[in-house]
Amino acid sequence: MKQGQAQVIRLEEYQVPFYLAESLSLNIDLADDSTVVTSTAKYTRHPKQPTATTLALHGELQELLSVKLDGKLLSEGEYTVDDEFLSLSNLPESFKLEVSSRIYPEKNTSLEGLYQSGGKYCTQCEAEGFRKITYFLDRPDVMTIFTTRITADKASYPVLLSNGNCVEKGDLENGRHFAVWHDPFIKPAYLFALVAGNLEHVSDEFTTMSGRKVALEIYTEAHNIPFCGYAMESLIRAMKWDEERFGLEYDLDIYMIVAVDDFNMGAMENKGLNVFNSKLVFASPETATDIDYINIEAVIGHEYFHNWTGNRVTCRDWFQLSLKEGLTVFRDQEFTADLHSRPVKRIEDVRMLRTHQFAEDASPMAHPIRPSSFIEINNFYTVTVYEKGAEVVRLYNSLLGQDGFRKGMDLYFERHDGQAVTTEDFLAAMSDANGADLSQMEMWYNQAGTPEVAVTMDYDAANKTCTLNFAQSCPDTPESNDKAPFLIPFKLALINLAGEEIALQIEGETADQADGHDTERVINITDATQSVTFVNVAEKPLPSLLRDFSAPVKYSYDYSTEDYIFLMQHDSDDFNRWEASQRLAQQLILQMLDERECGVAIGVSPEVVDAYQQVLDNADLDPALRAEALSLPGESDIAGLVAKADPEAIHEVRKFFMTTLANGMRLSLDAQYDALNTNEDYTVDAASIGRRSLKNTCLAYLSLIDDEMIHQQCLAQFENANNMTDRLAALSALADTDCPEREQALKAFEVQFNDNPLVMDKWFAIQAASTLPGTLEQVKALQTHPAYDANNPNKIRSLIGRFAMANLVNFHAADGSGYEFLTDFVIDLDTRNPQVASRMIRPLIKWRQIETQRSALMKACLERVHKTDGISNDVFEIVDKGLAG
Ligand code: TRP
Ligand code: ZN
């Protein structure tokens, strides 16, 4: 049984490898029922391992054919081979090793290593997939020069791609042909890629800041070529942005992107040859939403930015994953912020962090952005490593300023180009470049959990001083019950009764020193408790706290409903005006949950309705920000705030709150909707995205009102929309309403888009997220729909993932039917694709947060998975952690 073997890998046990590879030449012979890979490497003893004479090469799921040492064929007694390693001993200081093995890509359903998708061959090597292709040192601190020769049938696979430059190609006998690719940059094996298929491409060109021309190519099947334009434009914007903001230039003569339909994640930054999930490449106004467009640009940027933060400077080991991912997410966030609306981008990133990362931090899977142990590294490509990691990088940017941050980046590349390094190296570059002591930043790397800052204020009217007191703490998490204080840059302002920011002068500071910081300041909280006193504060102010979400923490302050309403109107900071709208809704929903439990009738005061209506009607405010303010915390956000959450109660109360707002604001909703419903031409720019967003937010509210005219209005928008954003918004409003228009629209959508897999993903997802009764039966039925594919991760995430992760009320059906369904599904999927299975099981590990009866049912499901024979290490690790403690 596999879990018997589950081995824990620990950061503290890191050792440099015994040997390094000077070069690797691959010969990959693709054939229909088996593929033969021959790799030749020159190995040399690591300078820090002078006595080493043994070498264990990673290798899995291969049939070893032959091993040659310095040209001599070894007999079976001269090496050992098991499920994980090919081991050799008595080795000299340096030698050449040639290994041949047979692999079966057409049977590979794990989508890791070499596999087939839509008739073409492609690879996914991060994190440890290269070892399914050939025997090698599959670890990121072994970087080498790759030369790859691919051979395949020419008619079926006319295009043969790998990393770097194509240095030779030609025809062979039997209708076969070959291509040789050489990558002049050293890289670890996880950045290797190969693609072979019948592909077309779009091309463009970019001239770098130093005047070099780079060929840009995006590959896909012929029929998808018309959908690649936006991805190409995005790539060019990303290349330009990285030159301007970070002085970073592309280094090869060609940059290729390949779109594939079957992909475990979003995209992969293989050197010079990115492989993308097709959902992050293809776009047209009729098939992609505004969110899709923004995501495509962001991920194209993300993978491109990895060329420096990840590829040129890579990770020493996989515990350092956030070194490249946190930094690269920060870079892609800044890219989007610079190109579109900075406040909207910040709001959306914070929303995402709170919904998903705070939840992970509160779950048994909580881990620091640099974990210290794991069983399966694939389980640690998480919102913590990525999104919280990006917040930690953002802290340097706040502490050092944008120029100081840039100095740190410059020094990081100067020191580490061509190396595999650690998060400590990054911290050192930031601090050395700025002469700053950043040692306390270390806590963010080795302590998990979301820190909580309790804030109180003392106003002294006689002395006109205002003191803010901060007390930080952090809940226990699996790796630690006793945490050292974090360095928390806490941005704030004080607002007077007229709604103006007060000039901030800290006690003991001269007016001169205070000058320049003026009305908004960052207080660096370093201790468990700490205070700051402001002088010359004429009247008791209202604090505007944690502006711009200046650190990934929670904070509490005793705000009243009136305070929030005041801040919604008067806070001069866009982000915190939005924040007030969210915290107000949250506070009221929590109150109503308590009242409901005590049997008290619930209600929403007219002042509250009026506050949201004023935001809606505020013509001075960017429509996108009005829409954000009206998009209230989701059901799972609320569930994360209460002990023993009752999903049904949360669904009802939140819906009641929104429906009350909808009825109260109806005239304004109608007026705004009509004003915005102009059928303008579709363009992707912040202003028109914002207008669509507000219009569709209005429609979503209106659809909560039980009125036939509104069903008709939704159907009309569905039918007349000139773009997918509006069409899908209307469909999604109808999907939650039990009316004949619902069926009509779903059917029409299916007929129109049946042959477009990416659009059908949206159709599956909308139905899976419906809060109407009978949704589980519908999800089960849709698994047999011709457009569904049980092996395609996008389909799985759209249908099953959406049901389990975005449908609180139906997934948590009181009889446990949702849990049983997910459990059966995961056990089956795990036999084919463990990586995706182990993501799908995660909703169940939150059993401790749910009310007792459901909680017991969830736990029983985890136990059932735990004792299933032959479960993968991937799923085992999650379930085992989910049950522990
Ligand atoms: N490095 C990729 C990124 O963040 C992530 C990734 C793509 C990945 N495919 C994967 C990680 C498969 C693990 C397994 O850009
Ligand atoms: Zn990445």
PDB file of C-alpha atoms in Angstrom, residues 442-699:
ATOM      1  CA  GLU A 442      12.204  36.100   8.592  1.00  0.00           C
ATOM      2  CA  MET A 443       9.103  35.419  10.710  1.00  0.00           C
ATOM      3  CA  TRP A 444       6.933  35.734   7.620  1.00  0.00           C
ATOM      4  CA  TYR A 445       8.856  32.857   6.051  1.00  0.00           C
ATOM      5  CA  ASN A 446       8.773  30.355   8.874  1.00  0.00           C
ATOM      6  CA  GLN A 447       5.533  30.980  10.765  1.00  0.00           C
ATOM      7  CA  ALA A 448       2.107  30.094   9.372  1.00  0.00           C
ATOM      8  CA  GLY A 449      -1.246  31.575  10.357  1.00  0.00           C
ATOM      9  CA  THR A 450      -2.839  34.963   9.802  1.00  0.00           C
ATOM     10  CA  PRO A 451      -1.635  37.488  12.388  1.00  0.00           C
ATOM     11  CA  GLU A 452      -4.384  39.460  14.130  1.00  0.00           C
ATOM     12  CA  VAL A 453      -3.916  43.038  15.226  1.00  0.00           C
ATOM     13  CA  ALA A 454      -6.288  44.350  17.896  1.00  0.00           C
ATOM     14  CA  VAL A 455      -6.423  48.126  17.631  1.00  0.00           C
ATOM     15  CA  THR A 456      -7.806  50.518  20.247  1.00  0.00           C
ATOM     16  CA  MET A 457      -7.768  54.292  20.384  1.00  0.00           C
ATOM     17  CA  ASP A 458      -7.474  56.690  23.338  1.00  0.00           C
ATOM     18  CA  TYR A 459      -8.318  60.299  22.665  1.00  0.00           C
ATOM     19  CA  ASP A 460      -7.213  62.875  25.213  1.00  0.00           C
ATOM     20  CA  ALA A 461      -9.315  66.004  24.637  1.00  0.00           C
ATOM     21  CA  ALA A 462      -7.402  68.126  27.169  1.00  0.00           C
ATOM     22  CA  ASN A 463      -3.996  67.487  25.572  1.00  0.00           C
ATOM     23  CA  LYS A 464      -5.341  67.009  22.067  1.00  0.00           C
ATOM     24  CA  THR A 465      -3.495  63.737  21.684  1.00  0.00           C
ATOM     25  CA  CYS A 466      -4.685  60.577  20.073  1.00  0.00           C
ATOM     26  CA  THR A 467      -3.035  57.272  20.900  1.00  0.00           C
ATOM     27  CA  LEU A 468      -3.446  54.117  18.873  1.00  0.00           C
ATOM     28  CA  ASN A 469      -2.619  50.866  20.650  1.00  0.00           C
ATOM     29  CA  PHE A 470      -1.757  47.745  18.714  1.00  0.00           C
ATOM     30  CA  ALA A 471      -1.640  44.195  20.062  1.00  0.00           C
ATOM     31  CA  GLN A 472      -0.603  41.475  17.642  1.00  0.00           C
ATOM     32  CA  SER A 473      -1.146  37.740  18.017  1.00  0.00           C
ATOM     33  CA  CYS A 474      -1.238  34.729  15.751  1.00  0.00           C
ATOM     34  CA  PRO A 475      -3.363  31.595  16.108  1.00  0.00           C
ATOM     35  CA  ASP A 476      -1.679  28.221  16.591  1.00  0.00           C
ATOM     36  CA  THR A 477      -0.879  26.352  13.403  1.00  0.00           C
ATOM     37  CA  PRO A 478       0.542  22.850  12.895  1.00  0.00           C
ATOM     38  CA  GLU A 479       4.182  23.983  12.849  1.00  0.00           C
ATOM     39  CA  SER A 480       4.053  26.275  15.910  1.00  0.00           C
ATOM     40  CA  ASN A 481       2.046  27.174  19.010  1.00  0.00           C
ATOM     41  CA  ASP A 482       4.344  29.913  20.124  1.00  0.00           C
ATOM     42  CA  LYS A 483       5.038  32.635  17.632  1.00  0.00           C
ATOM     43  CA  ALA A 484       7.448  35.508  17.578  1.00  0.00           C
ATOM     44  CA  PRO A 485       6.002  38.907  16.597  1.00  0.00           C
ATOM     45  CA  PHE A 486       5.860  39.757  12.909  1.00  0.00           C
ATOM     46  CA  LEU A 487       7.027  43.001  11.312  1.00  0.00           C
ATOM     47  CA  ILE A 488       3.730  44.575  10.268  1.00  0.00           C
ATOM     48  CA  PRO A 489       3.778  47.815   8.299  1.00  0.00           C
ATOM     49  CA  PHE A 490       0.394  49.286   9.236  1.00  0.00           C
ATOM     50  CA  LYS A 491      -0.775  52.146   7.028  1.00  0.00           C
ATOM     51  CA  LEU A 492      -3.352  54.495   8.526  1.00  0.00           C
ATOM     52  CA  ALA A 493      -4.972  57.916   8.604  1.00  0.00           C
ATOM     53  CA  LEU A 494      -7.195  59.777  11.056  1.00  0.00           C
ATOM     54  CA  ILE A 495     -10.383  61.326   9.775  1.00  0.00           C
ATOM     55  CA  ASN A 496     -12.205  64.229  11.422  1.00  0.00           C
ATOM     56  CA  LEU A 497     -15.933  64.868  11.627  1.00  0.00           C
ATOM     57  CA  ALA A 498     -15.837  66.877   8.415  1.00  0.00           C
ATOM     58  CA  GLY A 499     -14.477  63.817   6.655  1.00  0.00           C
ATOM     59  CA  GLU A 500     -10.986  65.283   6.215  1.00  0.00           C
ATOM     60  CA  GLU A 501      -7.686  63.579   6.930  1.00  0.00           C
ATOM     61  CA  ILE A 502      -5.813  65.092   9.873  1.00  0.00           C
ATOM     62  CA  ALA A 503      -2.118  66.025   9.578  1.00  0.00           C
ATOM     63  CA  LEU A 504      -0.231  63.343  11.507  1.00  0.00           C
ATOM     64  CA  GLN A 505       2.523  64.439  13.842  1.00  0.00           C
ATOM     65  CA  ILE A 506       3.901  61.775  16.126  1.00  0.00           C
ATOM     66  CA  GLU A 507       4.650  62.790  19.706  1.00  0.00           C
ATOM     67  CA  GLY A 508       8.287  63.872  20.052  1.00  0.00           C
ATOM     68  CA  GLU A 509       8.596  64.631  16.369  1.00  0.00           C
ATOM     69  CA  THR A 510       9.043  68.222  15.248  1.00  0.00           C
ATOM     70  CA  ALA A 511       6.527  69.591  12.784  1.00  0.00           C
ATOM     71  CA  ASP A 512       9.365  69.509  10.241  1.00  0.00           C
ATOM     72  CA  GLN A 513       9.986  65.810  10.700  1.00  0.00           C
ATOM     73  CA  ALA A 514       6.332  65.096  10.331  1.00  0.00           C
ATOM     74  CA  ASP A 515       6.132  67.066   7.147  1.00  0.00           C
ATOM     75  CA  GLY A 516       6.021  65.118   3.981  1.00  0.00           C
ATOM     76  CA  HIS A 517       4.279  62.142   5.617  1.00  0.00           C
ATOM     77  CA  ASP A 518       1.387  64.427   6.207  1.00  0.00           C
ATOM     78  CA  THR A 519      -1.971  62.766   6.613  1.00  0.00           C
ATOM     79  CA  GLU A 520      -1.217  59.124   5.927  1.00  0.00           C
ATOM     80  CA  ARG A 521       1.501  57.177   7.719  1.00  0.00           C
ATOM     81  CA  VAL A 522       2.879  53.696   7.981  1.00  0.00           C
ATOM     82  CA  ILE A 523       3.495  52.538  11.533  1.00  0.00           C
ATOM     83  CA  ASN A 524       5.873  49.570  11.645  1.00  0.00           C
ATOM     84  CA  ILE A 525       4.533  47.250  14.299  1.00  0.00           C
ATOM     85  CA  THR A 526       7.389  45.099  15.541  1.00  0.00           C
ATOM     86  CA  ASP A 527       6.365  44.120  19.062  1.00  0.00           C
ATOM     87  CA  ALA A 528       3.556  42.110  20.591  1.00  0.00           C
ATOM     88  CA  THR A 529       2.077  45.356  21.899  1.00  0.00           C
ATOM     89  CA  GLN A 530       2.918  48.831  20.771  1.00  0.00           C
ATOM     90  CA  SER A 531       1.430  52.331  20.793  1.00  0.00           C
ATOM     91  CA  VAL A 532       1.797  55.493  18.818  1.00  0.00           C
ATOM     92  CA  THR A 533       0.620  58.923  19.943  1.00  0.00           C
ATOM     93  CA  PHE A 534      -0.316  61.722  17.567  1.00  0.00           C
ATOM     94  CA  VAL A 535      -0.304  65.321  18.818  1.00  0.00           C
ATOM     95  CA  ASN A 536      -2.345  68.379  17.835  1.00  0.00           C
ATOM     96  CA  VAL A 537      -5.451  66.360  17.143  1.00  0.00           C
ATOM     97  CA  ALA A 538      -8.220  68.912  17.667  1.00  0.00           C
ATOM     98  CA  GLU A 539     -11.170  66.545  17.933  1.00  0.00           C
ATOM     99  CA  LYS A 540     -11.776  62.855  18.365  1.00  0.00           C
ATOM    100  CA  PRO A 541     -11.139  61.313  14.935  1.00  0.00           C
ATOM    101  CA  LEU A 542     -12.172  58.074  13.310  1.00  0.00           C
ATOM    102  CA  PRO A 543      -9.184  55.929  12.319  1.00  0.00           C
ATOM    103  CA  SER A 544      -8.868  54.604   8.782  1.00  0.00           C
ATOM    104  CA  LEU A 545      -6.867  51.417   9.370  1.00  0.00           C
ATOM    105  CA  LEU A 546      -4.663  49.063   7.368  1.00  0.00           C
ATOM    106  CA  ARG A 547      -5.056  51.199   4.256  1.00  0.00           C
ATOM    107  CA  ASP A 548      -4.383  49.433   1.011  1.00  0.00           C
ATOM    108  CA  PHE A 549      -4.163  46.231   3.061  1.00  0.00           C
ATOM    109  CA  SER A 550      -0.585  47.140   3.903  1.00  0.00           C
ATOM    110  CA  ALA A 551       0.098  43.713   5.486  1.00  0.00           C
ATOM    111  CA  PRO A 552      -1.572  40.270   5.207  1.00  0.00           C
ATOM    112  CA  VAL A 553      -3.235  40.430   8.624  1.00  0.00           C
ATOM    113  CA  LYS A 554      -6.652  40.680  10.214  1.00  0.00           C
ATOM    114  CA  TYR A 555      -7.432  43.606  12.457  1.00  0.00           C
ATOM    115  CA  SER A 556     -10.179  44.462  14.870  1.00  0.00           C
ATOM    116  CA  TYR A 557     -11.421  47.855  15.981  1.00  0.00           C
ATOM    117  CA  ASP A 558     -14.640  48.702  17.726  1.00  0.00           C
ATOM    118  CA  TYR A 559     -16.434  50.405  14.832  1.00  0.00           C
ATOM    119  CA  SER A 560     -20.173  50.992  15.052  1.00  0.00           C
ATOM    120  CA  THR A 561     -22.592  50.733  12.145  1.00  0.00           C
ATOM    121  CA  GLU A 562     -22.555  54.539  11.966  1.00  0.00           C
ATOM    122  CA  ASP A 563     -18.750  54.578  11.817  1.00  0.00           C
ATOM    123  CA  TYR A 564     -18.769  52.239   8.856  1.00  0.00           C
ATOM    124  CA  ILE A 565     -21.437  54.259   7.106  1.00  0.00           C
ATOM    125  CA  PHE A 566     -19.351  57.381   7.692  1.00  0.00           C
ATOM    126  CA  LEU A 567     -16.210  55.715   6.296  1.00  0.00           C
ATOM    127  CA  MET A 568     -18.111  54.381   3.279  1.00  0.00           C
ATOM    128  CA  GLN A 569     -18.929  57.969   2.439  1.00  0.00           C
ATOM    129  CA  HIS A 570     -15.898  59.874   3.637  1.00  0.00           C
ATOM    130  CA  ASP A 571     -12.747  57.817   3.721  1.00  0.00           C
ATOM    131  CA  SER A 572     -10.507  59.462   1.143  1.00  0.00           C
ATOM    132  CA  ASP A 573      -8.796  56.163   0.427  1.00  0.00           C
ATOM    133  CA  ASP A 574     -10.530  54.133  -2.311  1.00  0.00           C
ATOM    134  CA  PHE A 575      -9.459  50.869  -0.807  1.00  0.00           C
ATOM    135  CA  ASN A 576     -10.731  51.641   2.673  1.00  0.00           C
ATOM    136  CA  ARG A 577     -14.027  53.023   1.437  1.00  0.00           C
ATOM    137  CA  TRP A 578     -14.522  49.611  -0.126  1.00  0.00           C
ATOM    138  CA  GLU A 579     -13.287  47.951   3.037  1.00  0.00           C
ATOM    139  CA  ALA A 580     -15.934  49.765   5.104  1.00  0.00           C
ATOM    140  CA  SER A 581     -18.685  48.457   2.820  1.00  0.00           C
ATOM    141  CA  GLN A 582     -17.411  44.908   3.330  1.00  0.00           C
ATOM    142  CA  ARG A 583     -16.937  45.131   7.070  1.00  0.00           C
ATOM    143  CA  LEU A 584     -20.356  46.694   7.540  1.00  0.00           C
ATOM    144  CA  ALA A 585     -22.052  43.848   5.660  1.00  0.00           C
ATOM    145  CA  GLN A 586     -19.997  41.309   7.557  1.00  0.00           C
ATOM    146  CA  GLN A 587     -20.847  42.817  10.944  1.00  0.00           C
ATOM    147  CA  LEU A 588     -24.562  42.972  10.172  1.00  0.00           C
ATOM    148  CA  ILE A 589     -24.721  39.443   8.765  1.00  0.00           C
ATOM    149  CA  LEU A 590     -22.954  38.079  11.847  1.00  0.00           C
ATOM    150  CA  GLN A 591     -25.397  39.965  14.067  1.00  0.00           C
ATOM    151  CA  MET A 592     -28.372  38.579  12.162  1.00  0.00           C
ATOM    152  CA  LEU A 593     -26.974  35.058  12.416  1.00  0.00           C
ATOM    153  CA  ASP A 594     -26.937  35.448  16.197  1.00  0.00           C
ATOM    154  CA  GLU A 595     -30.442  36.905  16.233  1.00  0.00           C
ATOM    155  CA  ARG A 596     -31.776  34.140  14.014  1.00  0.00           C
ATOM    156  CA  GLU A 597     -30.281  31.536  16.314  1.00  0.00           C
ATOM    157  CA  CYS A 598     -32.027  33.172  19.278  1.00  0.00           C
ATOM    158  CA  GLY A 599     -35.287  33.204  17.348  1.00  0.00           C
ATOM    159  CA  VAL A 600     -35.320  36.997  16.993  1.00  0.00           C
ATOM    160  CA  ALA A 601     -36.796  38.419  13.790  1.00  0.00           C
ATOM    161  CA  ILE A 602     -34.057  39.867  11.585  1.00  0.00           C
ATOM    162  CA  GLY A 603     -34.085  43.108   9.656  1.00  0.00           C
ATOM    163  CA  VAL A 604     -31.906  45.727   7.993  1.00  0.00           C
ATOM    164  CA  SER A 605     -32.226  49.386   8.974  1.00  0.00           C
ATOM    165  CA  PRO A 606     -33.071  52.048   6.357  1.00  0.00           C
ATOM    166  CA  GLU A 607     -29.783  53.828   7.165  1.00  0.00           C
ATOM    167  CA  VAL A 608     -27.868  50.777   6.024  1.00  0.00           C
ATOM    168  CA  VAL A 609     -29.839  50.449   2.797  1.00  0.00           C
ATOM    169  CA  ASP A 610     -29.309  54.143   2.238  1.00  0.00           C
ATOM    170  CA  ALA A 611     -25.533  53.803   2.732  1.00  0.00           C
ATOM    171  CA  TYR A 612     -25.239  51.211  -0.036  1.00  0.00           C
ATOM    172  CA  GLN A 613     -27.616  53.151  -2.247  1.00  0.00           C
ATOM    173  CA  GLN A 614     -25.455  56.267  -1.896  1.00  0.00           C
ATOM    174  CA  VAL A 615     -22.455  54.319  -3.108  1.00  0.00           C
ATOM    175  CA  LEU A 616     -24.485  53.015  -6.015  1.00  0.00           C
ATOM    176  CA  ASP A 617     -25.638  56.516  -6.959  1.00  0.00           C
ATOM    177  CA  ASN A 618     -22.290  58.258  -6.411  1.00  0.00           C
ATOM    178  CA  ALA A 619     -21.531  59.515  -9.905  1.00  0.00           C
ATOM    179  CA  ASP A 620     -18.103  60.766  -8.773  1.00  0.00           C
ATOM    180  CA  LEU A 621     -16.999  57.236  -7.972  1.00  0.00           C
ATOM    181  CA  ASP A 622     -15.541  54.919 -10.616  1.00  0.00           C
ATOM    182  CA  PRO A 623     -18.307  52.450 -11.590  1.00  0.00           C
ATOM    183  CA  ALA A 624     -15.885  49.560 -11.039  1.00  0.00           C
ATOM    184  CA  LEU A 625     -15.396  50.645  -7.425  1.00  0.00           C
ATOM    185  CA  ARG A 626     -19.132  51.040  -6.905  1.00  0.00           C
ATOM    186  CA  ALA A 627     -19.552  47.471  -8.136  1.00  0.00           C
ATOM    187  CA  GLU A 628     -16.816  46.268  -5.779  1.00  0.00           C
ATOM    188  CA  ALA A 629     -18.474  47.966  -2.814  1.00  0.00           C
ATOM    189  CA  LEU A 630     -21.765  46.273  -3.635  1.00  0.00           C
ATOM    190  CA  SER A 631     -20.155  42.831  -3.991  1.00  0.00           C
ATOM    191  CA  LEU A 632     -20.432  41.632  -0.423  1.00  0.00           C
ATOM    192  CA  PRO A 633     -18.344  38.976   1.345  1.00  0.00           C
ATOM    193  CA  GLY A 634     -19.303  35.512   0.122  1.00  0.00           C
ATOM    194  CA  GLU A 635     -20.898  32.706   2.093  1.00  0.00           C
ATOM    195  CA  SER A 636     -17.572  30.991   2.679  1.00  0.00           C
ATOM    196  CA  ASP A 637     -16.049  34.266   3.922  1.00  0.00           C
ATOM    197  CA  ILE A 638     -18.816  34.458   6.508  1.00  0.00           C
ATOM    198  CA  ALA A 639     -18.400  30.778   7.356  1.00  0.00           C
ATOM    199  CA  GLY A 640     -14.736  31.482   8.099  1.00  0.00           C
ATOM    200  CA  LEU A 641     -15.712  34.052  10.726  1.00  0.00           C
ATOM    201  CA  VAL A 642     -17.935  31.940  12.918  1.00  0.00           C
ATOM    202  CA  ALA A 643     -17.300  28.853  14.998  1.00  0.00           C
ATOM    203  CA  LYS A 644     -19.357  25.772  14.031  1.00  0.00           C
ATOM    204  CA  ALA A 645     -20.732  27.396  10.909  1.00  0.00           C
ATOM    205  CA  ASP A 646     -24.212  26.427   9.764  1.00  0.00           C
ATOM    206  CA  PRO A 647     -24.086  26.668   5.945  1.00  0.00           C
ATOM    207  CA  GLU A 648     -27.846  26.841   5.560  1.00  0.00           C
ATOM    208  CA  ALA A 649     -28.226  29.687   8.038  1.00  0.00           C
ATOM    209  CA  ILE A 650     -25.397  31.606   6.400  1.00  0.00           C
ATOM    210  CA  HIS A 651     -26.929  31.194   2.976  1.00  0.00           C
ATOM    211  CA  GLU A 652     -30.337  32.352   4.172  1.00  0.00           C
ATOM    212  CA  VAL A 653     -29.139  35.346   6.147  1.00  0.00           C
ATOM    213  CA  ARG A 654     -26.783  36.605   3.473  1.00  0.00           C
ATOM    214  CA  LYS A 655     -29.466  36.223   0.854  1.00  0.00           C
ATOM    215  CA  PHE A 656     -31.957  37.998   3.074  1.00  0.00           C
ATOM    216  CA  PHE A 657     -29.516  40.878   3.512  1.00  0.00           C
ATOM    217  CA  MET A 658     -28.915  41.221  -0.219  1.00  0.00           C
ATOM    218  CA  THR A 659     -32.576  40.873  -1.108  1.00  0.00           C
ATOM    219  CA  THR A 660     -33.450  43.598   1.389  1.00  0.00           C
ATOM    220  CA  LEU A 661     -30.852  45.845  -0.208  1.00  0.00           C
ATOM    221  CA  ALA A 662     -32.220  44.977  -3.664  1.00  0.00           C
ATOM    222  CA  ASN A 663     -35.785  45.874  -2.727  1.00  0.00           C
ATOM    223  CA  GLY A 664     -34.675  49.028  -0.959  1.00  0.00           C
ATOM    224  CA  MET A 665     -32.454  50.229  -3.804  1.00  0.00           C
ATOM    225  CA  ARG A 666     -34.706  49.072  -6.595  1.00  0.00           C
ATOM    226  CA  LEU A 667     -35.283  52.453  -8.225  1.00  0.00           C
ATOM    227  CA  SER A 668     -31.586  53.215  -8.272  1.00  0.00           C
ATOM    228  CA  LEU A 669     -30.739  49.741  -9.513  1.00  0.00           C
ATOM    229  CA  ASP A 670     -33.165  50.189 -12.396  1.00  0.00           C
ATOM    230  CA  ALA A 671     -31.887  53.654 -13.205  1.00  0.00           C
ATOM    231  CA  GLN A 672     -28.219  52.619 -13.149  1.00  0.00           C
ATOM    232  CA  TYR A 673     -28.930  49.507 -15.142  1.00  0.00           C
ATOM    233  CA  ASP A 674     -30.777  51.448 -17.840  1.00  0.00           C
ATOM    234  CA  ALA A 675     -28.089  54.107 -18.011  1.00  0.00           C
ATOM    235  CA  LEU A 676     -25.361  51.493 -18.421  1.00  0.00           C
ATOM    236  CA  ASN A 677     -27.206  49.116 -20.728  1.00  0.00           C
ATOM    237  CA  THR A 678     -26.177  50.881 -23.930  1.00  0.00           C
ATOM    238  CA  ASN A 679     -24.959  47.956 -26.001  1.00  0.00           C
ATOM    239  CA  GLU A 680     -21.672  49.782 -26.619  1.00  0.00           C
ATOM    240  CA  ASP A 681     -19.003  48.044 -28.689  1.00  0.00           C
ATOM    241  CA  TYR A 682     -16.965  45.608 -26.664  1.00  0.00           C
ATOM    242  CA  THR A 683     -13.507  46.791 -25.690  1.00  0.00           C
ATOM    243  CA  VAL A 684     -11.145  45.579 -22.965  1.00  0.00           C
ATOM    244  CA  ASP A 685     -10.194  48.671 -20.987  1.00  0.00           C
ATOM    245  CA  ALA A 686     -10.627  49.569 -17.341  1.00  0.00           C
ATOM    246  CA  ALA A 687     -13.453  52.038 -17.976  1.00  0.00           C
ATOM    247  CA  SER A 688     -15.685  49.769 -20.033  1.00  0.00           C
ATOM    248  CA  ILE A 689     -14.915  46.766 -17.837  1.00  0.00           C
ATOM    249  CA  GLY A 690     -16.027  48.921 -14.896  1.00  0.00           C
ATOM    250  CA  ARG A 691     -19.283  49.912 -16.576  1.00  0.00           C
ATOM    251  CA  ARG A 692     -20.126  46.291 -17.390  1.00  0.00           C
ATOM    252  CA  SER A 693     -19.236  45.292 -13.891  1.00  0.00           C
ATOM    253  CA  LEU A 694     -21.618  47.828 -12.325  1.00  0.00           C
ATOM    254  CA  LYS A 695     -24.396  47.003 -14.765  1.00  0.00           C
ATOM    255  CA  ASN A 696     -24.127  43.300 -14.034  1.00  0.00           C
ATOM    256  CA  THR A 697     -23.915  43.892 -10.311  1.00  0.00           C
ATOM    257  CA  CYS A 698     -27.218  45.781 -10.603  1.00  0.00           C
ATOM    258  CA  LEU A 699     -28.714  42.899 -12.547  1.00  0.00           C
TER     259      LEU A 699
END
